Short mmCIF file of C-alpha atoms in Angstrom, two decimals:
data_model
loop_
_atom_site.label_atom_id
_atom_site.label_comp_id
_atom_site.label_asym_id
_atom_site.label_seq_id
_atom_site.Cartn_x
_atom_site.Cartn_y
_atom_site.Cartn_z
CA MET A 85 -98.23 -38.10 -152.40
CA GLY A 86 -99.28 -35.11 -154.41
CA GLY A 87 -101.28 -37.20 -156.85
CA VAL A 88 -104.71 -36.14 -158.05
CA PRO A 89 -107.49 -38.19 -156.40
CA ALA A 90 -108.75 -40.94 -158.68
CA ASP A 91 -112.21 -39.53 -159.32
CA GLU A 92 -110.79 -36.15 -160.33
CA THR A 93 -108.51 -37.81 -162.87
CA VAL A 94 -111.51 -39.46 -164.42
CA LYS A 95 -113.38 -36.15 -164.50
CA VAL A 96 -110.53 -34.34 -166.24
CA VAL A 97 -110.32 -36.97 -168.94
CA ALA A 98 -114.04 -37.46 -169.31
CA SER A 99 -115.33 -33.89 -169.45
CA PRO A 100 -113.73 -32.75 -172.75
CA ARG A 101 -114.79 -36.01 -174.36
CA ASN A 102 -118.37 -35.43 -173.24
CA GLY A 103 -118.17 -31.77 -174.19
CA GLY A 104 -116.85 -32.75 -177.61
CA ARG A 105 -119.71 -35.15 -178.15
CA GLU A 106 -122.20 -32.44 -177.17
CA VAL A 107 -120.74 -30.01 -179.69
CA VAL A 108 -120.88 -32.60 -182.49
CA VAL A 109 -124.49 -33.50 -181.67
CA ALA A 110 -125.46 -29.83 -181.46
CA LEU A 111 -123.89 -29.05 -184.83
CA GLY A 112 -125.57 -32.07 -186.41
CA LEU A 113 -128.97 -31.03 -185.06
CA LEU A 114 -128.41 -27.45 -186.21
CA VAL A 115 -127.64 -28.53 -189.77
CA GLY A 116 -130.57 -30.95 -189.87
CA VAL A 117 -133.13 -28.48 -188.52
CA SER A 118 -131.81 -25.70 -190.82
CA LEU A 119 -132.22 -27.93 -193.86
CA ALA A 120 -135.78 -28.82 -192.82
CA VAL A 121 -136.71 -25.16 -192.31
CA GLN A 122 -135.05 -24.25 -195.61
CA ALA A 123 -137.06 -26.90 -197.43
CA LEU A 124 -140.28 -25.70 -195.79
CA PHE A 125 -139.81 -22.07 -196.81
CA ALA A 126 -138.70 -23.08 -200.31
CA SER A 127 -142.03 -24.88 -200.78
CA VAL A 128 -143.97 -21.76 -199.63
CA ARG A 129 -142.15 -19.59 -202.23
CA TYR A 130 -142.04 -16.66 -199.85
CA GLU A 131 -140.60 -13.46 -201.32
CA TRP A 132 -138.21 -11.97 -198.80
CA ASN A 133 -137.92 -8.22 -198.48
CA TRP A 134 -135.46 -7.67 -195.65
CA ALA A 135 -134.54 -4.20 -196.88
CA ALA A 136 -138.03 -2.83 -196.21
CA ALA A 137 -138.05 -4.30 -192.70
CA TRP A 138 -134.54 -3.01 -191.95
CA GLU A 139 -135.85 0.55 -192.27
CA TYR A 140 -137.77 0.07 -189.02
CA ARG A 141 -134.88 -1.26 -186.92
CA ALA A 142 -134.91 1.67 -184.49
CA GLN A 143 -138.64 1.21 -183.83
CA PHE A 144 -138.06 -2.50 -183.34
CA PHE A 145 -135.29 -1.84 -180.84
CA GLN A 146 -137.48 0.67 -178.94
CA GLY A 147 -140.23 -1.91 -178.69
CA TRP A 148 -137.75 -4.49 -177.44
CA LEU A 149 -136.49 -2.13 -174.75
CA LEU A 150 -140.03 -1.39 -173.62
CA THR A 151 -140.78 -5.12 -173.47
CA LEU A 152 -137.68 -5.62 -171.33
CA GLY A 153 -138.69 -2.80 -169.01
CA ILE A 154 -142.26 -4.06 -168.66
CA ALA A 155 -141.06 -7.61 -168.03
CA ALA A 156 -138.57 -6.48 -165.38
CA GLY A 157 -141.20 -4.37 -163.61
CA ALA A 158 -143.83 -7.09 -163.77
CA MET A 159 -141.35 -9.65 -162.40
CA GLY A 160 -140.84 -7.51 -159.33
CA VAL A 161 -144.59 -7.04 -158.91
CA SER A 162 -145.28 -10.75 -159.46
CA LEU A 163 -142.79 -11.82 -156.77
CA VAL A 164 -144.40 -9.47 -154.23
CA VAL A 165 -147.92 -10.56 -155.26
CA GLY A 166 -146.91 -14.22 -155.22
CA LEU A 167 -145.39 -14.04 -151.73
CA GLY A 168 -148.34 -11.99 -150.46
CA LEU A 169 -150.99 -14.35 -151.84
CA MET A 170 -149.05 -17.39 -150.60
CA ALA A 171 -148.81 -15.90 -147.10
CA GLY A 172 -152.50 -14.96 -147.32
CA ARG A 173 -153.51 -18.50 -148.19
CA ARG A 174 -151.65 -19.73 -145.10
CA ALA A 175 -152.93 -16.98 -142.80
CA PRO A 176 -154.62 -17.89 -139.52
CA TRP A 177 -157.74 -15.86 -140.46
CA LEU A 178 -160.40 -17.62 -142.52
CA ALA A 179 -161.53 -14.46 -144.37
CA VAL A 180 -157.97 -13.72 -145.55
CA ARG A 181 -157.42 -17.32 -146.63
CA MET A 182 -160.66 -17.35 -148.60
CA LEU A 183 -160.02 -13.96 -150.19
CA CYS A 184 -156.52 -14.89 -151.33
CA GLY A 185 -157.63 -18.32 -152.49
CA GLY A 186 -160.42 -16.68 -154.49
CA ILE A 187 -158.05 -14.18 -156.09
CA VAL A 188 -155.68 -16.98 -157.12
CA GLU A 189 -158.48 -19.04 -158.66
CA VAL A 190 -160.13 -16.13 -160.53
CA VAL A 191 -156.85 -14.70 -161.85
CA ARG A 192 -155.57 -18.10 -162.97
CA GLY A 193 -158.93 -19.14 -164.36
CA THR A 194 -159.57 -16.20 -166.67
CA PRO A 195 -157.64 -15.04 -169.76
CA LEU A 196 -155.04 -12.32 -169.30
CA LEU A 197 -156.62 -10.56 -172.29
CA VAL A 198 -159.90 -10.11 -170.42
CA GLN A 199 -158.10 -8.98 -167.26
CA LEU A 200 -156.18 -6.37 -169.24
CA LEU A 201 -159.29 -5.00 -170.99
CA ILE A 202 -161.41 -4.84 -167.82
CA GLY A 203 -158.47 -3.73 -165.67
CA TYR A 204 -157.47 -0.91 -167.97
CA TYR A 205 -160.71 0.37 -169.51
CA ILE A 206 -162.87 0.01 -166.40
CA VAL A 207 -160.92 -0.31 -163.14
CA ALA A 208 -157.95 1.94 -163.96
CA GLN A 209 -160.14 4.62 -165.55
CA GLN A 210 -162.28 4.74 -162.39
CA LEU A 211 -159.15 5.06 -160.28
CA LYS A 212 -157.92 7.85 -162.61
CA VAL A 213 -154.77 5.96 -163.57
CA SER A 214 -154.27 6.65 -167.24
CA ASP A 215 -150.69 5.51 -167.96
CA PRO A 216 -151.17 2.19 -169.78
CA VAL A 217 -147.61 1.04 -169.00
CA VAL A 218 -148.14 1.38 -165.24
CA VAL A 219 -151.48 -0.43 -165.45
CA GLY A 220 -150.00 -3.06 -167.75
CA VAL A 221 -147.08 -3.79 -165.43
CA LEU A 222 -149.40 -4.12 -162.43
CA LEU A 223 -151.92 -6.35 -164.21
CA LEU A 224 -149.23 -8.58 -165.72
CA GLY A 225 -147.55 -8.79 -162.31
CA LEU A 226 -150.86 -9.77 -160.69
CA PHE A 227 -151.51 -12.42 -163.34
CA GLU A 228 -148.11 -14.10 -163.03
CA GLY A 229 -148.10 -13.56 -159.25
CA ALA A 230 -151.21 -15.74 -158.90
CA TYR A 231 -149.30 -18.60 -160.52
CA LEU A 232 -146.21 -17.91 -158.38
CA ALA A 233 -148.38 -18.00 -155.24
CA GLU A 234 -149.21 -21.64 -155.95
CA ILE A 235 -145.59 -22.52 -156.79
CA PHE A 236 -144.43 -20.89 -153.54
CA ARG A 237 -147.21 -22.53 -151.51
CA GLY A 238 -146.26 -25.96 -152.80
CA ALA A 239 -142.61 -25.33 -151.93
CA VAL A 240 -143.34 -24.03 -148.43
CA GLU A 241 -145.73 -26.87 -147.64
CA SER A 242 -143.16 -29.42 -148.80
CA ILE A 243 -140.92 -28.50 -145.85
CA GLY A 244 -141.80 -31.22 -143.37
CA ALA A 245 -143.15 -31.12 -139.84
CA SER A 246 -139.82 -32.32 -138.42
CA GLN A 247 -138.04 -29.21 -139.74
CA ARG A 248 -140.71 -26.98 -138.20
CA GLU A 249 -140.39 -28.84 -134.92
CA ALA A 250 -136.58 -28.54 -135.00
CA ALA A 251 -136.96 -24.79 -135.55
CA ARG A 252 -139.28 -24.52 -132.55
CA ALA A 253 -136.93 -26.69 -130.52
CA VAL A 254 -133.95 -24.37 -131.02
CA GLY A 255 -136.17 -21.53 -129.86
CA PHE A 256 -137.10 -19.79 -133.11
CA ASP A 257 -140.36 -17.84 -133.20
CA ALA A 258 -142.65 -17.98 -136.24
CA ALA A 259 -140.84 -15.23 -138.17
CA GLN A 260 -137.40 -16.75 -137.50
CA THR A 261 -138.68 -20.17 -138.51
CA TYR A 262 -139.72 -18.78 -141.90
CA ARG A 263 -136.59 -16.72 -142.39
CA PHE A 264 -133.95 -19.24 -141.38
CA VAL A 265 -135.54 -22.65 -141.94
CA ILE A 266 -138.54 -22.68 -144.28
CA LEU A 267 -137.85 -20.01 -146.90
CA PRO A 268 -134.21 -20.96 -147.66
CA GLN A 269 -135.25 -24.56 -148.24
CA ALA A 270 -138.48 -23.67 -150.03
CA MET A 271 -136.67 -21.24 -152.33
CA ARG A 272 -134.62 -24.00 -153.87
CA ARG A 273 -137.69 -26.14 -154.46
CA ALA A 274 -139.56 -23.19 -155.99
CA LEU A 275 -136.74 -22.19 -158.36
CA PRO A 276 -137.52 -24.34 -161.42
CA GLY A 277 -141.21 -23.42 -161.41
CA THR A 278 -140.47 -19.76 -160.80
CA ALA A 279 -137.99 -19.62 -163.66
CA GLY A 280 -140.56 -21.16 -166.00
CA GLN A 281 -143.12 -18.61 -164.87
CA MET A 282 -140.67 -15.75 -165.55
CA VAL A 283 -140.16 -17.01 -169.10
CA SER A 284 -143.95 -17.10 -169.52
CA LEU A 285 -144.14 -13.57 -168.17
CA VAL A 286 -141.75 -12.24 -170.82
CA LYS A 287 -143.87 -13.77 -173.56
CA ASP A 288 -147.21 -12.84 -171.97
CA SER A 289 -146.13 -9.19 -172.01
CA SER A 290 -146.95 -9.25 -175.75
CA LEU A 291 -150.66 -9.11 -174.84
CA LEU A 292 -150.17 -5.61 -173.43
CA SER A 293 -150.55 -4.30 -176.98
CA VAL A 294 -154.35 -4.54 -176.49
CA ILE A 295 -154.30 -1.62 -174.10
CA GLY A 296 -152.30 0.47 -176.52
CA ILE A 297 -148.76 -0.16 -175.33
CA GLU A 298 -146.28 -0.17 -178.21
CA GLU A 299 -144.15 -3.00 -176.94
CA LEU A 300 -142.23 -5.30 -179.24
CA VAL A 301 -145.15 -7.22 -180.78
CA GLN A 302 -147.12 -4.06 -181.43
CA LYS A 303 -144.05 -2.45 -183.03
CA VAL A 304 -143.63 -5.46 -185.29
CA LYS A 305 -147.28 -5.33 -186.35
CA ILE A 306 -146.82 -1.66 -187.26
CA LEU A 307 -143.58 -2.49 -189.08
CA ASN A 308 -145.22 -5.29 -191.06
CA SER A 309 -148.19 -3.26 -192.18
CA ALA A 310 -146.04 -0.28 -193.12
CA SER A 311 -143.48 -2.24 -195.14
CA TYR A 312 -145.81 -4.96 -196.51
CA THR A 313 -143.77 -7.70 -194.88
CA ALA A 314 -144.65 -10.55 -192.50
CA LEU A 315 -141.88 -13.01 -191.67
CA GLU A 316 -139.25 -10.26 -191.87
CA GLY A 317 -140.92 -8.86 -188.77
CA TYR A 318 -141.96 -12.04 -187.00
CA LEU A 319 -138.71 -13.99 -187.30
CA PRO A 320 -136.60 -11.25 -185.67
CA LEU A 321 -139.40 -10.94 -183.12
CA ALA A 322 -139.00 -14.58 -182.13
CA VAL A 323 -135.23 -14.15 -181.93
CA ALA A 324 -135.62 -11.01 -179.80
CA TYR A 325 -137.69 -12.99 -177.26
CA LEU A 326 -135.21 -15.87 -177.24
CA VAL A 327 -132.39 -13.41 -176.52
CA VAL A 328 -134.16 -12.70 -173.22
CA THR A 329 -135.73 -16.04 -172.34
CA LEU A 330 -132.75 -18.31 -173.02
CA PRO A 331 -130.35 -16.48 -170.66
CA LEU A 332 -133.17 -16.38 -168.10
CA SER A 333 -133.46 -20.18 -168.19
CA ARG A 334 -129.69 -20.61 -168.03
CA TRP A 335 -129.46 -18.24 -165.08
CA ALA A 336 -132.17 -20.20 -163.25
CA GLN A 337 -130.26 -23.44 -163.86
CA ALA A 338 -127.11 -21.86 -162.47
CA LEU A 339 -129.00 -20.71 -159.36
CA GLU A 340 -130.42 -24.21 -158.91
CA ARG A 341 -126.93 -25.66 -158.98
CA ARG A 342 -125.73 -23.10 -156.49
CA PHE A 343 -128.48 -23.93 -153.99
CA HIS A 344 -128.13 -27.63 -154.53
CA TYR A 345 -127.70 -29.84 -151.50
CA GLU A 346 -128.91 -33.32 -150.61
CA THR A 347 -131.78 -33.59 -148.19
CA MET B 153 -134.19 -31.57 -111.49
CA ARG B 154 -137.62 -32.31 -110.13
CA LEU B 155 -140.36 -33.19 -112.59
CA GLU B 156 -144.04 -33.39 -111.69
CA ALA B 157 -147.13 -34.02 -113.76
CA GLU B 158 -150.77 -34.10 -112.65
CA GLY B 159 -153.41 -35.53 -114.94
CA VAL B 160 -151.67 -34.44 -118.14
CA VAL B 161 -153.76 -34.90 -121.28
CA LYS B 162 -152.48 -34.45 -124.82
CA ARG B 163 -154.57 -35.26 -127.89
CA PHE B 164 -153.62 -35.38 -131.57
CA GLY B 165 -156.96 -35.35 -133.33
CA ALA B 166 -158.83 -38.38 -132.07
CA PHE B 167 -155.66 -39.98 -130.68
CA GLN B 168 -155.05 -39.53 -126.97
CA ALA B 169 -151.24 -39.57 -126.64
CA LEU B 170 -151.27 -38.73 -122.94
CA ASP B 171 -154.32 -39.82 -121.01
CA GLY B 172 -154.06 -38.36 -117.53
CA ALA B 173 -150.34 -38.93 -116.95
CA THR B 174 -149.44 -38.35 -113.30
CA PHE B 175 -146.04 -38.78 -111.63
CA SER B 176 -143.34 -37.01 -109.74
CA THR B 177 -139.64 -37.70 -109.54
CA GLY B 178 -138.72 -38.12 -105.91
CA GLY B 179 -136.17 -35.50 -104.93
CA GLU B 180 -133.31 -34.38 -107.18
CA SER B 181 -132.55 -36.42 -110.29
CA ARG B 182 -129.73 -35.93 -112.78
CA VAL B 183 -130.89 -38.28 -115.51
CA VAL B 184 -134.54 -39.25 -115.87
CA ALA B 185 -135.31 -42.08 -118.30
CA LEU B 186 -138.71 -42.35 -119.96
CA LEU B 187 -139.31 -46.00 -120.79
CA GLY B 188 -142.18 -47.98 -122.23
CA PRO B 189 -143.56 -49.56 -125.37
CA SER B 190 -143.80 -47.57 -128.62
CA GLY B 191 -146.93 -45.46 -128.79
CA GLY B 192 -147.10 -45.35 -125.01
CA GLY B 193 -146.52 -41.60 -124.76
CA LYS B 194 -142.75 -41.29 -124.11
CA SER B 195 -142.06 -38.86 -126.94
CA THR B 196 -145.12 -36.78 -126.20
CA LEU B 197 -144.30 -36.54 -122.49
CA LEU B 198 -140.71 -35.55 -123.35
CA ARG B 199 -141.98 -32.72 -125.58
CA VAL B 200 -144.42 -31.58 -122.93
CA LEU B 201 -141.69 -31.53 -120.25
CA GLY B 202 -139.46 -29.46 -122.56
CA CYS B 203 -142.27 -26.97 -123.31
CA LEU B 204 -142.24 -27.95 -126.98
CA LEU B 205 -145.88 -29.08 -126.93
CA PRO B 206 -148.74 -27.39 -125.06
CA VAL B 207 -150.98 -29.73 -123.04
CA ASP B 208 -154.74 -30.08 -123.45
CA GLY B 209 -155.21 -30.60 -119.73
CA GLY B 210 -153.39 -31.07 -116.46
CA VAL B 211 -150.39 -29.37 -114.86
CA VAL B 212 -146.66 -29.90 -115.37
CA ARG B 213 -144.02 -28.56 -113.02
CA VAL B 214 -140.25 -28.46 -113.54
CA ASP B 215 -138.33 -27.66 -110.36
CA GLY B 216 -141.59 -26.57 -108.77
CA VAL B 217 -142.48 -24.04 -111.50
CA VAL B 218 -145.66 -24.60 -113.55
CA LEU B 219 -144.95 -24.68 -117.29
CA PRO B 220 -146.76 -21.83 -119.10
CA ALA B 221 -149.47 -22.50 -121.69
CA GLU B 222 -149.19 -19.24 -123.62
CA GLU B 223 -146.86 -19.58 -126.65
CA ALA B 224 -144.59 -16.56 -126.05
CA GLU B 225 -143.99 -17.59 -122.43
CA ALA B 226 -143.58 -21.22 -123.43
CA ARG B 227 -140.96 -20.17 -126.00
CA GLY B 228 -139.01 -18.42 -123.26
CA GLU B 229 -139.09 -21.60 -121.18
CA ARG B 230 -138.25 -23.76 -124.24
CA ARG B 231 -135.17 -21.65 -124.96
CA LYS B 232 -133.65 -22.83 -121.68
CA ASN B 233 -133.78 -26.42 -122.96
CA GLY B 234 -131.93 -28.42 -125.60
CA PHE B 235 -133.64 -31.03 -127.77
CA VAL B 236 -132.27 -34.04 -129.62
CA PHE B 237 -134.59 -36.04 -131.86
CA GLN B 238 -134.66 -39.57 -133.22
CA GLY B 239 -134.28 -38.31 -136.82
CA TYR B 240 -131.53 -35.77 -135.94
CA ASN B 241 -133.58 -32.95 -137.57
CA LEU B 242 -130.57 -30.87 -138.49
CA PHE B 243 -131.20 -28.05 -140.97
CA PRO B 244 -130.13 -29.63 -144.31
CA HIS B 245 -129.24 -26.33 -146.01
CA LEU B 246 -126.73 -25.34 -143.32
CA THR B 247 -123.29 -26.70 -142.45
CA ALA B 248 -122.75 -28.49 -139.14
CA LEU B 249 -121.13 -25.30 -137.85
CA GLU B 250 -124.05 -23.10 -138.88
CA ASN B 251 -126.56 -25.57 -137.45
CA VAL B 252 -124.96 -24.95 -134.06
CA ALA B 253 -124.06 -21.26 -134.45
CA LEU B 254 -127.30 -19.93 -135.96
CA PRO B 255 -129.51 -20.47 -132.88
CA LEU B 256 -126.73 -19.05 -130.68
CA ARG B 257 -126.77 -15.82 -132.71
CA GLU B 258 -130.48 -15.49 -133.35
CA VAL B 259 -131.96 -16.88 -130.14
CA HIS B 260 -129.31 -16.50 -127.47
CA GLY B 261 -127.80 -13.16 -128.45
CA PHE B 262 -124.23 -14.31 -129.19
CA GLU B 263 -122.04 -12.10 -131.38
CA ALA B 264 -121.07 -13.78 -134.67
CA GLY B 265 -117.48 -14.46 -133.53
CA ALA B 266 -118.49 -15.77 -130.12
CA ALA B 267 -121.19 -18.00 -131.65
CA ARG B 268 -118.67 -19.45 -134.08
CA GLU B 269 -116.17 -20.05 -131.33
CA ARG B 270 -118.71 -21.72 -129.05
CA ALA B 271 -120.00 -23.85 -131.96
CA MET B 272 -116.46 -24.98 -132.86
CA GLU B 273 -115.79 -25.79 -129.21
CA LEU B 274 -118.82 -28.09 -129.11
CA LEU B 275 -118.11 -29.72 -132.49
CA ASP B 276 -114.53 -30.33 -131.41
CA ARG B 277 -115.65 -31.89 -128.16
CA LEU B 278 -118.03 -34.21 -130.06
CA GLY B 279 -115.29 -35.23 -132.49
CA LEU B 280 -116.66 -33.29 -135.45
CA LYS B 281 -114.01 -30.59 -135.82
CA ALA B 282 -112.98 -31.89 -139.26
CA HIS B 283 -116.60 -31.98 -140.40
CA ALA B 284 -117.67 -28.49 -139.30
CA GLY B 285 -117.98 -27.25 -142.87
CA LYS B 286 -120.07 -30.19 -144.11
CA ARG B 287 -123.80 -30.26 -144.67
CA PRO B 288 -125.84 -32.95 -142.87
CA ALA B 289 -126.17 -35.10 -146.01
CA GLN B 290 -122.36 -35.43 -146.09
CA LEU B 291 -122.27 -36.84 -142.54
CA SER B 292 -123.00 -40.36 -141.28
CA GLY B 293 -126.00 -40.92 -139.04
CA GLY B 294 -123.86 -41.00 -135.92
CA GLN B 295 -122.07 -37.81 -136.95
CA GLN B 296 -125.40 -36.11 -137.64
CA GLN B 297 -126.71 -37.10 -134.24
CA ARG B 298 -123.53 -35.82 -132.58
CA ALA B 299 -123.92 -32.54 -134.47
CA ALA B 300 -127.52 -32.39 -133.22
CA ILE B 301 -126.27 -32.95 -129.68
CA ALA B 302 -123.75 -30.13 -130.20
CA ARG B 303 -126.58 -27.84 -131.35
CA ALA B 304 -128.65 -28.72 -128.29
CA LEU B 305 -125.74 -28.30 -125.84
CA ALA B 306 -124.25 -25.08 -127.22
CA PRO B 307 -126.49 -22.63 -125.29
CA ARG B 308 -125.77 -24.55 -122.02
CA PRO B 309 -129.33 -25.89 -121.56
CA ARG B 310 -130.78 -26.49 -118.14
CA LEU B 311 -132.40 -29.70 -119.42
CA LEU B 312 -131.17 -31.78 -122.34
CA LEU B 313 -134.21 -33.65 -123.67
CA MET B 314 -133.45 -36.58 -125.96
CA ASP B 315 -136.13 -38.48 -127.83
CA GLU B 316 -134.85 -41.97 -128.75
CA PRO B 317 -131.53 -40.51 -129.90
CA THR B 318 -130.14 -43.84 -131.09
CA SER B 319 -133.21 -45.51 -132.57
CA ALA B 320 -132.25 -44.63 -136.15
CA LEU B 321 -128.61 -45.70 -135.80
CA ASP B 322 -126.76 -48.95 -136.40
CA PRO B 323 -125.07 -50.63 -133.40
CA VAL B 324 -121.65 -49.00 -133.96
CA MET B 325 -123.08 -45.50 -134.27
CA THR B 326 -125.42 -46.23 -131.36
CA GLY B 327 -122.33 -46.96 -129.30
CA GLU B 328 -120.73 -43.65 -130.33
CA VAL B 329 -123.78 -41.64 -129.33
CA LEU B 330 -124.44 -43.50 -126.07
CA GLU B 331 -120.82 -42.88 -125.09
CA VAL B 332 -121.37 -39.15 -125.59
CA ILE B 333 -124.54 -39.22 -123.50
CA ARG B 334 -122.81 -41.13 -120.71
CA GLU B 335 -120.01 -38.56 -120.59
CA LEU B 336 -122.52 -35.71 -120.46
CA ALA B 337 -124.37 -37.40 -117.61
CA GLU B 338 -121.13 -37.90 -115.70
CA GLU B 339 -120.22 -34.25 -116.17
CA GLY B 340 -123.49 -33.35 -114.48
CA GLN B 341 -125.70 -32.39 -117.42
CA GLN B 342 -129.37 -32.81 -116.51
CA ILE B 343 -130.93 -35.15 -119.04
CA VAL B 344 -134.41 -36.44 -119.82
CA LEU B 345 -134.01 -39.45 -122.08
CA ALA B 346 -136.75 -41.37 -123.87
CA THR B 347 -135.21 -44.63 -125.02
CA HIS B 348 -135.52 -48.35 -125.68
CA GLU B 349 -131.88 -48.89 -124.65
CA VAL B 350 -132.80 -50.40 -121.34
CA SER B 351 -129.34 -51.52 -120.25
CA PHE B 352 -127.97 -48.07 -121.03
CA ALA B 353 -130.80 -46.43 -119.09
CA ARG B 354 -129.98 -48.71 -116.18
CA ARG B 355 -126.38 -47.44 -116.18
CA VAL B 356 -127.00 -43.69 -116.44
CA ALA B 357 -130.49 -42.96 -115.12
CA ASP B 358 -131.30 -42.29 -111.50
CA TRP B 359 -135.07 -42.08 -112.00
CA VAL B 360 -137.36 -43.99 -114.36
CA VAL B 361 -140.83 -43.05 -115.58
CA PHE B 362 -142.53 -46.02 -117.24
CA LEU B 363 -145.40 -45.20 -119.59
CA ALA B 364 -147.93 -47.35 -121.38
CA ALA B 365 -151.09 -46.34 -123.26
CA GLY B 366 -150.67 -42.65 -122.36
CA LYS B 367 -150.51 -43.25 -118.61
CA VAL B 368 -147.60 -43.37 -116.18
CA VAL B 369 -147.60 -46.93 -114.92
CA GLU B 370 -144.54 -46.64 -112.70
CA SER B 371 -142.34 -43.82 -111.47
CA ALA B 372 -139.46 -44.99 -109.33
CA GLY B 373 -135.78 -44.69 -108.56
CA ALA B 374 -133.78 -46.42 -111.28
CA GLU B 375 -132.31 -49.09 -109.05
CA ALA B 376 -135.68 -50.03 -107.55
CA PHE B 377 -137.34 -50.01 -110.97
CA PHE B 378 -134.84 -52.33 -112.61
CA GLU B 379 -134.44 -54.64 -109.57
CA ARG B 380 -138.11 -54.91 -108.63
CA PRO B 381 -140.49 -53.55 -111.26
CA GLU B 382 -143.91 -53.45 -109.61
CA SER B 383 -146.29 -53.54 -112.55
CA GLU B 384 -147.01 -56.45 -114.85
CA GLU B 385 -146.47 -54.14 -117.87
CA ALA B 386 -143.00 -53.09 -116.77
CA ARG B 387 -141.95 -56.66 -116.01
CA GLY B 388 -143.18 -57.78 -119.42
CA TYR B 389 -141.48 -54.88 -121.18
CA LEU B 390 -138.13 -55.35 -119.46
CA GLY B 391 -138.29 -59.09 -119.94
CA SER B 392 -138.91 -58.84 -123.66
CA LEU B 393 -136.08 -56.32 -124.13
CA MET B 394 -133.56 -58.17 -121.94
CA ARG B 395 -134.14 -61.59 -123.51
CA TRP B 396 -131.60 -61.12 -126.31
CA ARG B 397 -129.08 -58.91 -124.51
#
């Protein structure tokens, strides 16, 4: 009585040992990769000038904040667009299905750069929308949303006919079937793909510099040309993106675990 | 219950699942068994009778009332029934308790507390009280099917329609589930049961509808059907199933 079940005993003993091994491997990899990078830069004979770059730290930080804001806004837009296009592609009306299918194909099949240039300099100007940040958030959200639509569609269609029949059998109507049966199960299946798309979105936001938005990449370009540096701008730039994208991936993994159940 | 069908046709693409099925159960029946070879139309007829599938032709009456074709009306009719499927079809993301309570709240207008109470009452009765908080994947096949029966029974259905409820279970679990069905029948629950468990059907059913190739070949009182099957098909079917029992 009162003893710990056998499998838990094993877990308690095993987890620190595994964790310890992970730390050792991680440290080993870190040292190895650092040495390789060190050797590479030594062979280039790059002259570092961190002091000049440091002068522009406030600008850099501003750019980073704007990138965060744009990414957050575009994520919201992309989720709405993705759900809308997914629903449209499953709509009972042929015209809606074809329209949404066409939007998905065109948006996914053309470069974001072209969409931004046409969207901002032609479409937005005609519609008298002049704030590049607003246009940028909408266009980036549309672009990523087209990808999300396909991720969502795959997830929804993977919920089998027997689940739909069970939902009908307990008396659910179409809306209740989606809300209580299909979406909760589809959400879990869509999570990995969605998280990957969100990471892409953060990085794709760098293209918004072409419509004159001084987000992080644009700020770094300005910094580099003003202080005659290159890597002193670009290395912190890479780190600044990782600071956002790594926690995003970890958060998605945590969500996946939370929604995990056998089927 | 009284069940009647006249020339019922149901197609799935090119496949004609019901090909002019016509029968009527004579007088009042408690338990109607749908028997016949696989692919003969048992499952389809069961779904049609429960208003889960619309027909492509013909008329179906339950207790003298014609089943509606329009989806909103059919849903209203369907909500009076309980369904149990061969593959259990529980919702895998919900606990056993939620599988039972969710339809009570969302379809039958129960308050959260009352739904929970009613769900626990059913799970307890089906021997699943200790498993109420588990998801379907954590339950055995027999437990899953009993949870599915709890879900179907919770709103006090007029008809309990069961589509081969034991076909996916091993003999021990089959025994568990058949025992539950027998008790329900004895308590007076009206049941429509599609099954291959012929000896069980013989014990609980009072009317048998025998289908083959989408048509009703025989519709008779259970005793008469099992004692003196009229058609060659029914005799062959019963003979082949009884041989090893």
